[in-house]
Short mmCIF file of C-alpha atoms and ligand atoms in Angstrom, two decimals:
data_model
loop_
_atom_site.label_atom_id
_atom_site.label_comp_id
_atom_site.label_asym_id
_atom_site.label_seq_id
_atom_site.Cartn_x
_atom_site.Cartn_y
_atom_site.Cartn_z
CA MET A 4 10.04 -14.64 26.18
CA LEU A 5 8.29 -16.18 23.29
CA SER A 6 5.03 -14.67 24.47
CA ARG A 7 6.55 -11.36 24.33
CA ILE A 8 7.94 -11.81 20.91
CA LEU A 9 4.62 -12.68 19.83
CA ILE A 10 2.82 -9.75 21.53
CA PHE A 11 5.66 -7.45 19.89
CA LEU A 12 4.54 -9.04 16.41
CA PHE A 13 1.29 -8.82 16.91
CA ALA A 14 1.69 -5.20 17.77
CA LEU A 15 3.76 -4.69 14.89
CA THR A 16 1.13 -5.89 12.10
CA THR A 17 -1.84 -4.08 13.89
CA GLY A 18 0.17 -0.96 14.01
CA ALA A 19 -0.14 -0.75 18.15
CA TYR A 20 3.61 -1.06 18.20
CA ALA A 21 4.03 1.95 15.80
CA GLN A 22 1.84 4.21 17.64
CA THR A 23 3.80 3.78 21.05
CA ASN A 24 7.06 4.09 19.08
CA PRO A 25 9.06 6.45 21.37
CA ASP A 26 10.94 8.17 18.48
CA TRP A 27 7.41 9.22 16.84
CA THR A 28 6.59 11.59 20.12
CA GLN A 29 10.20 12.23 20.99
CA PRO A 30 10.91 16.01 20.33
CA PHE A 31 13.80 16.95 17.95
CA PRO A 32 15.57 20.24 17.41
CA PRO A 33 14.06 21.80 14.14
CA TYR A 34 16.67 23.11 11.33
CA ARG A 35 17.24 24.18 8.22
CA VAL A 36 17.98 20.99 5.81
CA ILE A 37 18.70 22.89 2.73
CA ALA A 38 17.38 26.80 1.30
CA ASN A 39 13.89 26.96 2.55
CA VAL A 40 13.13 23.62 3.36
CA TYR A 41 13.23 22.82 7.12
CA TYR A 42 12.76 20.05 9.12
CA VAL A 43 9.99 20.23 12.14
CA GLY A 44 9.12 16.58 13.12
CA SER A 45 10.10 14.29 15.83
CA LYS A 46 12.89 12.18 16.12
CA ASP A 47 11.46 10.04 13.48
CA LEU A 48 8.45 11.19 12.21
CA ALA A 49 9.27 13.81 9.36
CA SER A 50 7.42 16.74 9.04
CA TYR A 51 8.93 19.56 6.74
CA LEU A 52 8.05 23.31 6.46
CA ILE A 53 8.78 24.87 2.95
CA THR A 54 8.74 28.74 3.55
CA THR A 55 7.98 31.15 1.12
CA PRO A 56 7.19 34.91 1.23
CA GLN A 57 3.65 34.34 0.84
CA GLY A 58 3.05 31.81 3.38
CA HIS A 59 4.40 28.39 4.37
CA ILE A 60 3.77 24.76 3.23
CA LEU A 61 3.74 22.15 5.90
CA ILE A 62 4.40 18.44 4.86
CA ASN A 63 3.04 15.64 7.18
CA SER A 64 0.89 16.44 10.34
CA SER A 65 1.87 13.19 11.90
CA LEU A 66 0.09 11.97 15.01
CA THR A 67 -3.04 13.23 17.09
CA SER A 68 -0.62 14.50 19.46
CA SER A 69 2.12 16.20 17.03
CA PRO A 70 0.59 19.54 16.21
CA ASP A 71 1.80 21.15 19.33
CA LEU A 72 5.37 19.71 18.48
CA ILE A 73 5.54 20.70 15.11
CA LYS A 74 3.91 24.27 15.78
CA LYS A 75 6.82 24.62 18.82
CA SER A 76 9.61 23.91 16.12
CA VAL A 77 7.87 26.20 13.24
CA GLU A 78 8.31 28.98 16.16
CA GLN A 79 11.67 28.01 17.49
CA LEU A 80 12.92 28.50 13.80
CA GLY A 81 11.17 32.04 13.99
CA PHE A 82 8.32 31.49 11.53
CA LYS A 83 4.54 31.62 12.53
CA PHE A 84 2.42 28.94 12.72
CA SER A 85 -0.35 30.63 11.43
CA ASP A 86 1.43 31.34 8.39
CA VAL A 87 1.06 27.81 7.22
CA LYS A 88 -1.07 28.27 4.10
CA ILE A 89 -0.97 24.63 2.70
CA LEU A 90 -1.01 21.17 4.31
CA LEU A 91 0.30 18.10 2.59
CA ILE A 92 1.11 14.56 3.53
CA SER A 93 3.13 11.77 2.29
CA HIS A 94 0.54 9.12 2.71
CA ALA A 95 -2.77 8.28 4.32
CA HIS A 96 -1.55 6.29 7.43
CA TRP A 97 -2.04 8.01 10.77
CA ASP A 98 1.49 8.37 11.72
CA HIS A 99 1.52 11.13 8.65
CA CYS A 100 -1.86 12.35 8.80
CA ALA A 101 -3.73 12.38 11.99
CA GLY A 102 -2.60 15.86 12.98
CA SER A 103 -4.35 17.21 10.16
CA ALA A 104 -7.74 17.92 11.61
CA ARG A 105 -6.26 20.09 14.30
CA ILE A 106 -3.47 21.82 12.23
CA LYS A 107 -6.28 23.00 9.84
CA GLN A 108 -8.61 24.03 12.57
CA VAL A 109 -5.72 26.11 14.03
CA THR A 110 -3.95 27.45 10.79
CA HIS A 111 -7.19 27.13 8.44
CA ALA A 112 -4.52 25.58 5.71
CA THR A 113 -5.74 24.22 2.51
CA TYR A 114 -5.41 20.43 2.73
CA MET A 115 -4.01 18.82 -0.62
CA VAL A 116 -4.40 14.88 -0.89
CA MET A 117 -3.58 12.49 -3.73
CA ASP A 118 -6.70 11.21 -5.08
CA ALA A 119 -6.79 7.39 -3.94
CA ASP A 120 -5.93 8.35 -0.50
CA VAL A 121 -8.63 10.96 -0.28
CA PRO A 122 -11.48 8.48 0.91
CA VAL A 123 -9.27 7.19 3.65
CA ILE A 124 -8.14 10.83 4.79
CA GLU A 125 -12.09 11.56 4.87
CA ASP A 126 -13.40 8.50 6.74
CA GLY A 127 -10.51 8.61 9.09
CA GLY A 128 -8.51 5.52 7.85
CA LYS A 129 -11.75 3.19 7.80
CA SER A 130 -11.31 2.13 4.05
CA ASP A 131 -7.67 1.77 4.46
CA PHE A 132 -7.13 -1.56 2.63
CA GLN A 133 -4.79 -3.20 5.34
CA TYR A 134 -5.69 -1.21 8.62
CA GLY A 135 -9.43 -0.17 8.10
CA LYS A 136 -10.44 -2.68 10.69
CA SER A 137 -7.99 -1.74 13.09
CA ALA A 138 -9.48 0.96 15.48
CA ASP A 139 -6.02 1.82 16.70
CA SER A 140 -5.14 3.01 13.14
CA HIS A 141 -8.18 5.49 13.02
CA PHE A 142 -7.81 9.36 13.09
CA PRO A 143 -9.99 12.21 12.73
CA PRO A 144 -11.60 12.36 9.44
CA THR A 145 -10.19 15.50 7.71
CA LYS A 146 -12.43 17.18 4.85
CA VAL A 147 -9.83 17.64 2.02
CA ASP A 148 -9.90 20.70 0.05
CA ARG A 149 -8.03 20.04 -3.38
CA VAL A 150 -7.71 16.41 -4.62
CA LEU A 151 -4.36 15.71 -6.47
CA GLN A 152 -3.57 14.19 -9.49
CA ASP A 153 -0.31 12.14 -10.12
CA GLY A 154 2.02 14.84 -11.61
CA ASP A 155 0.04 18.02 -10.07
CA GLU A 156 1.93 21.19 -9.02
CA VAL A 157 1.34 22.80 -5.98
CA ARG A 158 2.62 26.17 -5.96
CA LEU A 159 3.03 28.96 -3.40
CA GLY A 160 5.11 32.41 -3.03
CA GLY A 161 7.47 30.95 -5.76
CA VAL A 162 7.83 27.53 -4.73
CA VAL A 163 6.81 24.66 -6.88
CA LEU A 164 6.11 21.37 -5.50
CA VAL A 165 5.25 18.40 -7.68
CA ALA A 166 3.29 15.23 -6.45
CA HIS A 167 4.37 12.03 -7.67
CA LYS A 168 2.12 9.20 -7.22
CA THR A 169 3.75 6.21 -5.59
CA PRO A 170 1.38 4.09 -4.64
CA GLY A 171 1.10 0.60 -2.95
CA HIS A 172 2.12 1.09 0.60
CA THR A 173 -1.37 3.20 0.39
CA LYS A 174 -3.16 3.67 -2.86
CA GLY A 175 -2.20 7.56 -2.69
CA CYS A 176 1.16 7.54 -1.44
CA THR A 177 3.07 10.53 -2.58
CA THR A 178 6.36 11.39 -3.21
CA TRP A 179 6.97 15.19 -3.21
CA THR A 180 9.56 16.86 -5.32
CA LEU A 181 11.13 20.39 -5.66
CA THR A 182 13.92 22.43 -6.80
CA VAL A 183 15.84 24.95 -4.54
CA VAL A 184 18.68 26.88 -4.78
CA ASP A 185 21.55 26.84 -2.02
CA LYS A 186 24.73 29.09 -2.21
CA GLY A 187 24.14 29.67 -5.93
CA LYS A 188 23.73 26.14 -7.02
CA ARG A 189 20.64 24.25 -7.90
CA TYR A 190 19.53 20.82 -6.21
CA ASN A 191 16.65 18.41 -6.76
CA VAL A 192 14.87 17.47 -3.68
CA VAL A 193 12.91 14.40 -3.10
CA ILE A 194 10.74 13.32 -0.23
CA VAL A 195 10.18 9.84 -0.57
CA GLY A 196 6.31 8.78 0.42
CA SER A 197 7.00 5.05 1.50
CA PRO A 198 8.29 2.15 -0.97
CA ASN A 199 7.93 -0.32 2.08
CA VAL A 200 5.96 -3.24 2.35
CA ASN A 201 4.37 -3.49 5.70
CA PRO A 202 4.20 -6.62 7.71
CA GLY A 203 1.05 -8.31 6.72
CA TYR A 204 0.56 -6.85 3.42
CA LYS A 205 -0.80 -9.30 0.81
CA LEU A 206 1.00 -8.59 -2.54
CA VAL A 207 -0.84 -11.40 -4.05
CA ASN A 208 -4.77 -12.08 -4.68
CA ASN A 209 -5.46 -8.99 -2.27
CA LYS A 210 -8.97 -8.45 -2.63
CA ALA A 211 -8.71 -4.99 -1.04
CA TYR A 212 -6.13 -3.86 -3.47
CA PRO A 213 -6.18 -6.20 -6.53
CA GLN A 214 -3.47 -4.17 -8.50
CA ILE A 215 -1.20 -3.60 -5.14
CA ALA A 216 2.03 -5.60 -7.04
CA GLN A 217 1.76 -3.58 -10.18
CA ASP A 218 1.27 -0.39 -8.04
CA TYR A 219 4.73 -0.96 -6.20
CA GLU A 220 6.36 -1.78 -9.52
CA GLN A 221 4.79 1.67 -11.00
CA THR A 222 6.52 3.46 -7.46
CA PHE A 223 10.03 1.90 -8.25
CA ARG A 224 9.84 3.08 -12.08
CA VAL A 225 9.05 6.65 -10.67
CA LEU A 226 11.79 6.63 -7.98
CA ASN A 227 14.36 5.14 -9.99
CA ALA A 228 13.54 7.59 -12.77
CA LEU A 229 13.77 10.94 -10.07
CA PRO A 230 16.86 12.95 -10.32
CA CYS A 231 18.03 13.32 -6.59
CA ASP A 232 20.39 15.39 -4.96
CA VAL A 233 18.72 16.13 -1.45
CA PHE A 234 17.31 12.82 -0.33
CA LEU A 235 14.61 12.93 2.42
CA GLY A 236 11.49 10.97 3.37
CA ALA A 237 8.37 10.39 5.28
CA HIS A 238 10.69 8.63 8.24
CA GLY A 239 14.10 10.27 9.11
CA SER A 240 15.14 6.41 9.07
CA TYR A 241 14.68 6.26 5.19
CA TYR A 242 17.57 8.57 4.82
CA ASP A 243 19.75 8.08 8.12
CA MET A 244 18.67 11.46 9.45
CA LEU A 245 19.77 10.59 13.13
CA ALA A 246 23.50 10.22 11.71
CA LYS A 247 23.37 13.20 9.19
CA TYR A 248 22.11 15.74 11.17
CA PRO A 249 25.21 16.15 13.59
CA ARG A 250 27.25 16.78 10.42
CA ILE A 251 25.09 19.80 9.49
CA LYS A 252 26.83 21.55 12.00
CA ASP A 253 30.57 20.51 10.59
CA GLY A 254 30.18 23.13 7.94
CA GLY A 255 31.41 21.08 5.41
CA GLU A 256 29.16 19.74 2.55
CA ASN A 257 25.56 19.65 3.39
CA PRO A 258 25.24 15.81 4.35
CA PHE A 259 21.48 15.77 3.08
CA ILE A 260 22.70 15.94 -0.36
CA ASP A 261 23.45 12.47 -0.91
CA PRO A 262 22.30 10.89 -4.73
CA ALA A 263 24.22 7.66 -3.69
CA GLY A 264 22.40 7.29 -0.55
CA TYR A 265 19.19 8.04 -2.30
CA LYS A 266 20.00 5.42 -5.39
CA ALA A 267 21.04 2.62 -2.72
CA TYR A 268 17.57 3.03 -0.86
CA VAL A 269 15.52 2.61 -3.54
CA ALA A 270 17.24 -0.04 -4.82
CA ASP A 271 17.38 -1.88 -1.69
CA ARG A 272 13.60 -1.46 -0.97
CA GLU A 273 12.87 -2.42 -4.43
CA GLN A 274 14.63 -5.61 -3.63
CA ALA A 275 13.02 -6.27 -0.44
CA PHE A 276 9.75 -5.88 -2.53
CA GLU A 277 10.46 -8.31 -4.89
CA ALA A 278 12.02 -10.89 -2.60
CA GLU A 279 8.68 -10.47 -0.90
CA LEU A 280 6.65 -11.01 -4.02
CA LYS A 281 8.36 -13.78 -5.24
CA LYS A 282 7.99 -15.37 -1.69
CA GLN A 283 4.18 -14.68 -1.51
CA GLU A 284 3.89 -16.18 -5.10
CA ASN A 285 5.37 -19.56 -3.91
CA GLY A 286 3.16 -19.47 -1.31
CA GLY A 287 5.43 -18.27 1.35
CA LYS A 288 8.27 -20.25 0.83
ZN1 ZN B 28 2.71 4.29 6.38
#
């Protein structure tokens, strides 16, 4: 039993567990989240399609095996995969970006990535501060077509997405926001990049990422300040997608409109970060 637990813990920290997490490859029915924002991901790895009259924006290419699944979801919704003109990601980890090379090849989409994540994307994960040496976290290196800076806008067919740098989890981790109009009302949509401190992350004396703790603090300042009505994220688990999804058919209020859930999530993650930082500053006690 103990050895099984140890294998599990080892796998968790190396990412091997992550790659075989069944919820990451399990298909999930595609659906409209709100207005022109659609979910086209798997049971837990979130991909979003934002449609416009001039083509579509896709956020998160996920695993190397995911593009076929994403394509199928896009087509099930009645859209064309070849109409994806812009490809974005939440951050440069294999579970959100490994499918990018394939999606670029198939759709010829323009790949736009936050500046500090660009080297990691272009070397296939080898320069990642945490997982660079772990081969099972590597992915096909992919050329970035536009380097984004904090606050940059991505525009297509009347849609404006804003790239907020929320670093720490990766150096260029990105939280995407847009406003949508649904049934005559305006909503702020937030797609959280990741505020999580992964197992094994060094927040103190991290030679590969000296400013990691300050970066997480910046991330929480940004996330706390963002107006949020519709709460989404890089994993469905961030915003309890599996519990909310069935309620979309009830015909009542859209379950993804959840400003309180967003606030509670950010507060919970900030507390977890602060506790881990304190623990590491006290030498692990
Ligand atoms: Zn990640």
